[in-house]
JSON list of C-alpha atoms in Angstrom, two decimals:
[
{"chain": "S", "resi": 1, "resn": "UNK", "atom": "CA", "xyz": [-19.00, 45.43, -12.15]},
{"chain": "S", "resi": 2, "resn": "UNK", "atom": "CA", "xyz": [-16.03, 46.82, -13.74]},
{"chain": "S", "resi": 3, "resn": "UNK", "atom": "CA", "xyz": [-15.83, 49.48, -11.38]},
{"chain": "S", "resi": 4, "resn": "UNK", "atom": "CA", "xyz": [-15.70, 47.07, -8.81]},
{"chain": "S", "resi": 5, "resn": "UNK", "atom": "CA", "xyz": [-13.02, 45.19, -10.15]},
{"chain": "S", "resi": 6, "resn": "UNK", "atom": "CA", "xyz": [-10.93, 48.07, -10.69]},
{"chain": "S", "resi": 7, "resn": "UNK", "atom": "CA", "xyz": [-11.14, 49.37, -7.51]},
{"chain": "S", "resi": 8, "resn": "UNK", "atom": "CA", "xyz": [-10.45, 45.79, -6.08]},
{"chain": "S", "resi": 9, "resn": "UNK", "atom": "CA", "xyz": [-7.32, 45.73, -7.68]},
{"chain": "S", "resi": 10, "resn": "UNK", "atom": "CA", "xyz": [-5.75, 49.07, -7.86]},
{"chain": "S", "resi": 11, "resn": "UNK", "atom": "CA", "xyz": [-6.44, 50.06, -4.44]},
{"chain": "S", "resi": 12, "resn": "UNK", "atom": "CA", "xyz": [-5.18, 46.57, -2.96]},
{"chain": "S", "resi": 13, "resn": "UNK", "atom": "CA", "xyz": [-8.93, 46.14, -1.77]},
{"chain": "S", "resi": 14, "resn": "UNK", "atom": "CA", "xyz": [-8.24, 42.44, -2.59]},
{"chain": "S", "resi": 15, "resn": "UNK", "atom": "CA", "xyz": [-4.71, 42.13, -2.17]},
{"chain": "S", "resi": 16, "resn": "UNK", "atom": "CA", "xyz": [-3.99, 43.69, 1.55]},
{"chain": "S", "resi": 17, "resn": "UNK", "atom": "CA", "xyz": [-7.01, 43.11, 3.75]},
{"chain": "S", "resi": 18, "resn": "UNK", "atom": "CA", "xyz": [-4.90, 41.98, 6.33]},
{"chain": "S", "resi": 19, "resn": "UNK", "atom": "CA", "xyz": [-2.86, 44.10, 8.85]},
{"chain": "S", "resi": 20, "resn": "UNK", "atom": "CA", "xyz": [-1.43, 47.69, 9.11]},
{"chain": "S", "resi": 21, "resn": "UNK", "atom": "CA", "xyz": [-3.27, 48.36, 5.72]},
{"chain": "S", "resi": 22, "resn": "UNK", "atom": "CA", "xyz": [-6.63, 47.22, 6.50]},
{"chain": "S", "resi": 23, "resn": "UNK", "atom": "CA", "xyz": [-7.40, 49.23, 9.59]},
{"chain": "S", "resi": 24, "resn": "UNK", "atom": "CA", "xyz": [-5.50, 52.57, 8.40]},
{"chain": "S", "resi": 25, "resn": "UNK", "atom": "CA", "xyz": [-7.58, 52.34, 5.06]},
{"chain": "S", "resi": 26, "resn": "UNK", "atom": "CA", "xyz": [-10.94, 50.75, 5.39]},
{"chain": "S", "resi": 27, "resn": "UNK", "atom": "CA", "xyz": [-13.52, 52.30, 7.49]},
{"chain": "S", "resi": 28, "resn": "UNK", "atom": "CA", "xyz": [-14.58, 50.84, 10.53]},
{"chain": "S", "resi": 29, "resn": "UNK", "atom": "CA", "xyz": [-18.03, 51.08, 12.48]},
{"chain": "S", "resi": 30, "resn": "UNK", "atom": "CA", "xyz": [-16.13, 53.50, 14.78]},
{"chain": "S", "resi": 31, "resn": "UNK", "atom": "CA", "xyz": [-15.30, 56.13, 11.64]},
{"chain": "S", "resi": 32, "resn": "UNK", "atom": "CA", "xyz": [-18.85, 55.35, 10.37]},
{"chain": "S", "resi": 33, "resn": "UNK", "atom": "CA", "xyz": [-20.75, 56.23, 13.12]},
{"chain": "S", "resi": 34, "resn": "UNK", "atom": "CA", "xyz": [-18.62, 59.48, 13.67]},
{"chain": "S", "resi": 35, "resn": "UNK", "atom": "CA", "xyz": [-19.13, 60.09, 10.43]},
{"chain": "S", "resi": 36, "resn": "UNK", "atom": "CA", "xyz": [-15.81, 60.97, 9.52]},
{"chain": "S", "resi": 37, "resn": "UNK", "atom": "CA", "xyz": [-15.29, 58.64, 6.60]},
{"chain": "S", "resi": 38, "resn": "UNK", "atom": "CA", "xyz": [-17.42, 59.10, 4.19]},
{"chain": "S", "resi": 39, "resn": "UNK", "atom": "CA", "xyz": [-15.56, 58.68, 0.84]},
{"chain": "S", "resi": 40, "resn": "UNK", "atom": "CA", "xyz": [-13.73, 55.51, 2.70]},
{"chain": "S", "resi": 41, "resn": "UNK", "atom": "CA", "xyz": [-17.23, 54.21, 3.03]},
{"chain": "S", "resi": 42, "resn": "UNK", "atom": "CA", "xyz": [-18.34, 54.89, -0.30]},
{"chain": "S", "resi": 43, "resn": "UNK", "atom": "CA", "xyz": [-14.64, 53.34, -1.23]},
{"chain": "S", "resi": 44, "resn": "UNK", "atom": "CA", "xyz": [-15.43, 50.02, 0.68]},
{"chain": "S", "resi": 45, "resn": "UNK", "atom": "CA", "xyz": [-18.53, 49.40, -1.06]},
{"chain": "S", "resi": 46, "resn": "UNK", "atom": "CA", "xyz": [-15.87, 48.50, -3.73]},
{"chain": "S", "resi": 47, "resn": "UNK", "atom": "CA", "xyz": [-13.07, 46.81, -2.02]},
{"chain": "S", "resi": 48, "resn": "UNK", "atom": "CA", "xyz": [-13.57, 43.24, -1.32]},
{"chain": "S", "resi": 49, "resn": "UNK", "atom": "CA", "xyz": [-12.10, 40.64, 1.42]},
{"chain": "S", "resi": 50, "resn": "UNK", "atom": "CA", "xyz": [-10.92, 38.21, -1.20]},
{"chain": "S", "resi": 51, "resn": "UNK", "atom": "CA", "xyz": [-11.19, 37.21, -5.03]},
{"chain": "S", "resi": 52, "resn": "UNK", "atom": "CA", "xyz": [-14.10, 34.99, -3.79]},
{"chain": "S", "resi": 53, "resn": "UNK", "atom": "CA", "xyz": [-15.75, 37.41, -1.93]},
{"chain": "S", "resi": 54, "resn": "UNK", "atom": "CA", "xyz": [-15.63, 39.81, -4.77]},
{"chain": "S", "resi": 55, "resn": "UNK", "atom": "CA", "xyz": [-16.70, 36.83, -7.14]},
{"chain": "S", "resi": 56, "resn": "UNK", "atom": "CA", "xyz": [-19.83, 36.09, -5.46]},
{"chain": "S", "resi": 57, "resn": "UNK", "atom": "CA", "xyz": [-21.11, 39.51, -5.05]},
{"chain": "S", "resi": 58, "resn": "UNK", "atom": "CA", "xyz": [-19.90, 40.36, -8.91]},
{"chain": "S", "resi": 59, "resn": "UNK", "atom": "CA", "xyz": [-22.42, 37.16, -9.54]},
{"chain": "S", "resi": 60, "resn": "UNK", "atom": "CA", "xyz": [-25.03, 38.66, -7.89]},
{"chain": "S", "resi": 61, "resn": "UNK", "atom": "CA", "xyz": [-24.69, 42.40, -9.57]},
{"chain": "S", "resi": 62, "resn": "UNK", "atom": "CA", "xyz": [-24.44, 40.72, -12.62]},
{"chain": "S", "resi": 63, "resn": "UNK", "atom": "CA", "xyz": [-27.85, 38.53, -12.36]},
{"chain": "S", "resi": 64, "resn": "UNK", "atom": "CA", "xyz": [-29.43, 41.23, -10.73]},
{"chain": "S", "resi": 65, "resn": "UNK", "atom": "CA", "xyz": [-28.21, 44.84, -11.27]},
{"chain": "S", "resi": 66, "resn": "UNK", "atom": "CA", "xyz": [-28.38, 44.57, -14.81]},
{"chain": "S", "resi": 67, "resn": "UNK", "atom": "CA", "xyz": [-32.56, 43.75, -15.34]},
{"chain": "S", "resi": 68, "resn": "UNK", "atom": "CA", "xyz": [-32.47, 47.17, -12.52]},
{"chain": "S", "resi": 69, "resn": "UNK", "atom": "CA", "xyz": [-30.59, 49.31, -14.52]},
{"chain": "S", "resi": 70, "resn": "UNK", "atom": "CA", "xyz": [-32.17, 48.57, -17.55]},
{"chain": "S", "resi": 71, "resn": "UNK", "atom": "CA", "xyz": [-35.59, 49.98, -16.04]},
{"chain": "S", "resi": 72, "resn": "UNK", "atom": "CA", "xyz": [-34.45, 52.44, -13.88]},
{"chain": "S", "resi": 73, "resn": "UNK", "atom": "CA", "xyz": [-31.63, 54.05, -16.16]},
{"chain": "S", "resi": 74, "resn": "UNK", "atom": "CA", "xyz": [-27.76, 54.23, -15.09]},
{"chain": "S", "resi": 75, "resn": "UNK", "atom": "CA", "xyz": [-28.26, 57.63, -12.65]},
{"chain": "S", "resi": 76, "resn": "UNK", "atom": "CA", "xyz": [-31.17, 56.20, -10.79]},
{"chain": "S", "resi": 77, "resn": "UNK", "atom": "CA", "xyz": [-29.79, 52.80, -10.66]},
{"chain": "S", "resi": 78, "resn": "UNK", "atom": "CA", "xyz": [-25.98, 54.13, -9.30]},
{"chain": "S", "resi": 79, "resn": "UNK", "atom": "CA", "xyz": [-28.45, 56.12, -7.12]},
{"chain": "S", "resi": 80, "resn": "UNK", "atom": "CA", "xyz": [-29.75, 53.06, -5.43]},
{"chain": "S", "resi": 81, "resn": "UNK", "atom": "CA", "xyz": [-26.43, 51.10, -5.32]},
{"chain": "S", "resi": 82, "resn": "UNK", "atom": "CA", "xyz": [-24.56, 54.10, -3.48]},
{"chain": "S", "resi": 83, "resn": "UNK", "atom": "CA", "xyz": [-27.56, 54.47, -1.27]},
{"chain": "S", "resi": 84, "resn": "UNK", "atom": "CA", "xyz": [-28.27, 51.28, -0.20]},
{"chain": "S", "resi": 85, "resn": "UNK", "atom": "CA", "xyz": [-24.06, 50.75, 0.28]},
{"chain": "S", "resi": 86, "resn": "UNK", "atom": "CA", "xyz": [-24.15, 53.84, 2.86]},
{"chain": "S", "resi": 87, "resn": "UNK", "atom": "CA", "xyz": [-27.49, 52.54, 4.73]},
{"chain": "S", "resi": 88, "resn": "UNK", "atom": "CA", "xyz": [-26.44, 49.26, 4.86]},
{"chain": "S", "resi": 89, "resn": "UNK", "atom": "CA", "xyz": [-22.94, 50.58, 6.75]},
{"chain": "S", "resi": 90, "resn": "UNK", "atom": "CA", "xyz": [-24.06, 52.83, 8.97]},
{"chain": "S", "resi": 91, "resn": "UNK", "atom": "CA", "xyz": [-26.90, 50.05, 9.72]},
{"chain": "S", "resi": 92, "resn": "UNK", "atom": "CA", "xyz": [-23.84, 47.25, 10.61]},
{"chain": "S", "resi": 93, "resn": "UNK", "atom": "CA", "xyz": [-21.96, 50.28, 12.30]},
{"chain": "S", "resi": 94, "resn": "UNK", "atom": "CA", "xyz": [-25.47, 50.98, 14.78]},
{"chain": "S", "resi": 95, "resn": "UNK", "atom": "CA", "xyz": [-25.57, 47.56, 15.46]},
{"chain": "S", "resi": 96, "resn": "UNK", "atom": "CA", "xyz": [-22.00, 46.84, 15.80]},
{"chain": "S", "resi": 97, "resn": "UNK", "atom": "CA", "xyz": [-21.32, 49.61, 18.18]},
{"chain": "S", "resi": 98, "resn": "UNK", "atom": "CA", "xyz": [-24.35, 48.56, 19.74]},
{"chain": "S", "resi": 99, "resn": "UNK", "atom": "CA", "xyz": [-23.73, 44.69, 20.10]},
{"chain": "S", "resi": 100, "resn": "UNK", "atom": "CA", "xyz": [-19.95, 44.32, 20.35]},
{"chain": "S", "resi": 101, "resn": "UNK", "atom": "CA", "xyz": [-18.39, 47.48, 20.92]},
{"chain": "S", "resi": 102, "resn": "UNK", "atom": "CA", "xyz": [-14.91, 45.62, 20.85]},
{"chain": "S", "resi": 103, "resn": "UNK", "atom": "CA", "xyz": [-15.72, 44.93, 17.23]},
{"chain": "S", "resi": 104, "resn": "UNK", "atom": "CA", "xyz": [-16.07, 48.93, 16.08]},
{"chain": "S", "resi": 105, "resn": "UNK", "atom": "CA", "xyz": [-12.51, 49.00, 14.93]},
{"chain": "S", "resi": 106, "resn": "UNK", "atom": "CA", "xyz": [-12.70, 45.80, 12.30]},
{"chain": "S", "resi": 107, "resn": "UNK", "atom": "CA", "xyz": [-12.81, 46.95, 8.84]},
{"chain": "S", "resi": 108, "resn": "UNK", "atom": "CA", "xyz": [-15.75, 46.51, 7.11]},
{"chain": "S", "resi": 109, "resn": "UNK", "atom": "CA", "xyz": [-15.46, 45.71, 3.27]},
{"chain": "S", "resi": 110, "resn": "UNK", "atom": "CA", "xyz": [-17.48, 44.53, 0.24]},
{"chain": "S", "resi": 111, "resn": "UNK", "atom": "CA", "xyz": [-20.88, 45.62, -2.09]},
{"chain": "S", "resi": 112, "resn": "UNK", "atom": "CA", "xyz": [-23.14, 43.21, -0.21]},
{"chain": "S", "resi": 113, "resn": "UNK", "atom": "CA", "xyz": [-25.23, 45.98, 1.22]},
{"chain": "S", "resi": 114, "resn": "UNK", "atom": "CA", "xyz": [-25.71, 47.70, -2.20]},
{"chain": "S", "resi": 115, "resn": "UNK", "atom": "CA", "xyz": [-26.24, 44.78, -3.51]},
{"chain": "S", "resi": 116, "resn": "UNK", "atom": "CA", "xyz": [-29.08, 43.95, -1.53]},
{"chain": "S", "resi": 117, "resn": "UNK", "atom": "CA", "xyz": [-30.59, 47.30, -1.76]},
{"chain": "S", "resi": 118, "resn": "UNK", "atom": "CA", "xyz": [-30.76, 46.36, -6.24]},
{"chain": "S", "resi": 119, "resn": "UNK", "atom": "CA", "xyz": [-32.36, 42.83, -4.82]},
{"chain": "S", "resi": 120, "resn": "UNK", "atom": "CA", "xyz": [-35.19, 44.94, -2.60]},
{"chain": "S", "resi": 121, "resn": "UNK", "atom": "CA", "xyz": [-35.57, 46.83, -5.97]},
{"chain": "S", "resi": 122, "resn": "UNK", "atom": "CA", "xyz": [-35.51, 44.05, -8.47]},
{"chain": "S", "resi": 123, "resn": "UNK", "atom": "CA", "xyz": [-38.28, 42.34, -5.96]},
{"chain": "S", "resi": 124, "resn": "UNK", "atom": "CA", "xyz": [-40.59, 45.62, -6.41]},
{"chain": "S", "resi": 125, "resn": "UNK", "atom": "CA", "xyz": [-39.49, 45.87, -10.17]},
{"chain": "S", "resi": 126, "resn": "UNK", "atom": "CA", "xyz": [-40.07, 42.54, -11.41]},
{"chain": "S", "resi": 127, "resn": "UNK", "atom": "CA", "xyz": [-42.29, 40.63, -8.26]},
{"chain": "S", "resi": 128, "resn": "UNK", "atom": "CA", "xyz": [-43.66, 37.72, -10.27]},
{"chain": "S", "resi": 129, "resn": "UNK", "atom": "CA", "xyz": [-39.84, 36.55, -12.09]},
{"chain": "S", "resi": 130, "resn": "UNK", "atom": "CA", "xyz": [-38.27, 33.84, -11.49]},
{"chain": "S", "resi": 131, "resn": "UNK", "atom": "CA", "xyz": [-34.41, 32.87, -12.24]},
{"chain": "S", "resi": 132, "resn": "UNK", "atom": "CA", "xyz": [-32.50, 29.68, -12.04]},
{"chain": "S", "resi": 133, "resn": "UNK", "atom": "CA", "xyz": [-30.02, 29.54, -9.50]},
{"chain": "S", "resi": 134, "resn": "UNK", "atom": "CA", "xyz": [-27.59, 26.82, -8.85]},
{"chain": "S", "resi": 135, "resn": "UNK", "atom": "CA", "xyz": [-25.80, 26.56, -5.69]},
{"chain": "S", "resi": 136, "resn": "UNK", "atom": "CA", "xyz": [-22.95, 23.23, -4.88]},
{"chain": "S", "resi": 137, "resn": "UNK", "atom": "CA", "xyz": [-20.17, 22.80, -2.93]},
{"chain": "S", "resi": 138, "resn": "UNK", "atom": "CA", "xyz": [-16.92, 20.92, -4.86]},
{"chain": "S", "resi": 139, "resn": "UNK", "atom": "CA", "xyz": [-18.83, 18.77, -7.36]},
{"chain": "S", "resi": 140, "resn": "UNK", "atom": "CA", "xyz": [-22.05, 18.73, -5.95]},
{"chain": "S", "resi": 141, "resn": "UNK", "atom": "CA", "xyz": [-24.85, 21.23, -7.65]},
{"chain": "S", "resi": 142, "resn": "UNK", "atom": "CA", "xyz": [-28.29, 21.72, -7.28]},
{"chain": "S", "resi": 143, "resn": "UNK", "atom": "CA", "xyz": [-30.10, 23.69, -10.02]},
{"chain": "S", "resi": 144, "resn": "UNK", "atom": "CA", "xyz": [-33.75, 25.32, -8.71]},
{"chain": "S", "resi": 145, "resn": "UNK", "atom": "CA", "xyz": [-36.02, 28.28, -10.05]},
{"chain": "S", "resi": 146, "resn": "UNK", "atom": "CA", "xyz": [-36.11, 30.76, -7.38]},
{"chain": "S", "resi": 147, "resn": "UNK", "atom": "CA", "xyz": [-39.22, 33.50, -7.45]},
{"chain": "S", "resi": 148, "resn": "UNK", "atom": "CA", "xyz": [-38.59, 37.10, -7.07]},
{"chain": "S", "resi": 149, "resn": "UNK", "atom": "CA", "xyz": [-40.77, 37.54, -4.28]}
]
């Protein structure tokens, strides 16, 4: 989590998504698929669109990622994260390039990817859990137990 948040900041990953910055920095299905970029794609896994953005998917490492580190240890676990960060890009860049081809050069940002590759895990880790979860818009919240599998 802290890693994320430092990259976030000091590398404008939450400050400059917009514009010049965006497209010469973050990598794109295009650079993906040519394979050209891979420390920007290991980068992205870190830069975020927004605060929110990075919020929600800190939320998310933090209720899951921690319960997988603890059992797989903090090599294995980074393992996985990086991992399922450069599947799940090259997966969005395949189906980008295959689906909307105008849409190759759009920057793709955020840990959502590895972040659902430590989900997949925590599901095979921990199968029968279950976790509260609550989930509102404004002032509105529901609270609900939610099973692993």
């Amino acid at each position: 989590m802290v890693a994320n948040f430092v990259v976030a900041l000091f590398t404008g990953g939450i400050l400059f998504l917009t514009g010049e910055y965006a497209y010469s920095t973050y990598p794109s299905a295009a650079c993906i698929a040519s394979g050209s970029c891979l420390p920007g794609t290991l980068l992205s896994m870190f830069y975020h669109a927004n605060f929110v953005h990075l919020l929600r998917n800190m939320d998310y490492l933090y209720i899951i990622g921690d319960n997988v580190e603890i059992t797989l240890g903090r090599l294995r676990y980074l393992a996985v994260y990086l991992a399922s960060g450069i599947a799940g890009a090259y997966t969005q860049a395949l189906v980008t390039l295959a689906l909307n081809p105008p849409g190759a050069h759009v920057p793709m940002v955020g840990a959502s990817a590895a972040i659902s590759g430590l989900v997949g895990g925590y599901l095979l880790l921990y199968p029968g859990s279950s976790m509260c979860r609550c989930m509102g818009l404004g002032f509105l919240y529901r609270c609900f137990r939610a099973r692993a599998s």
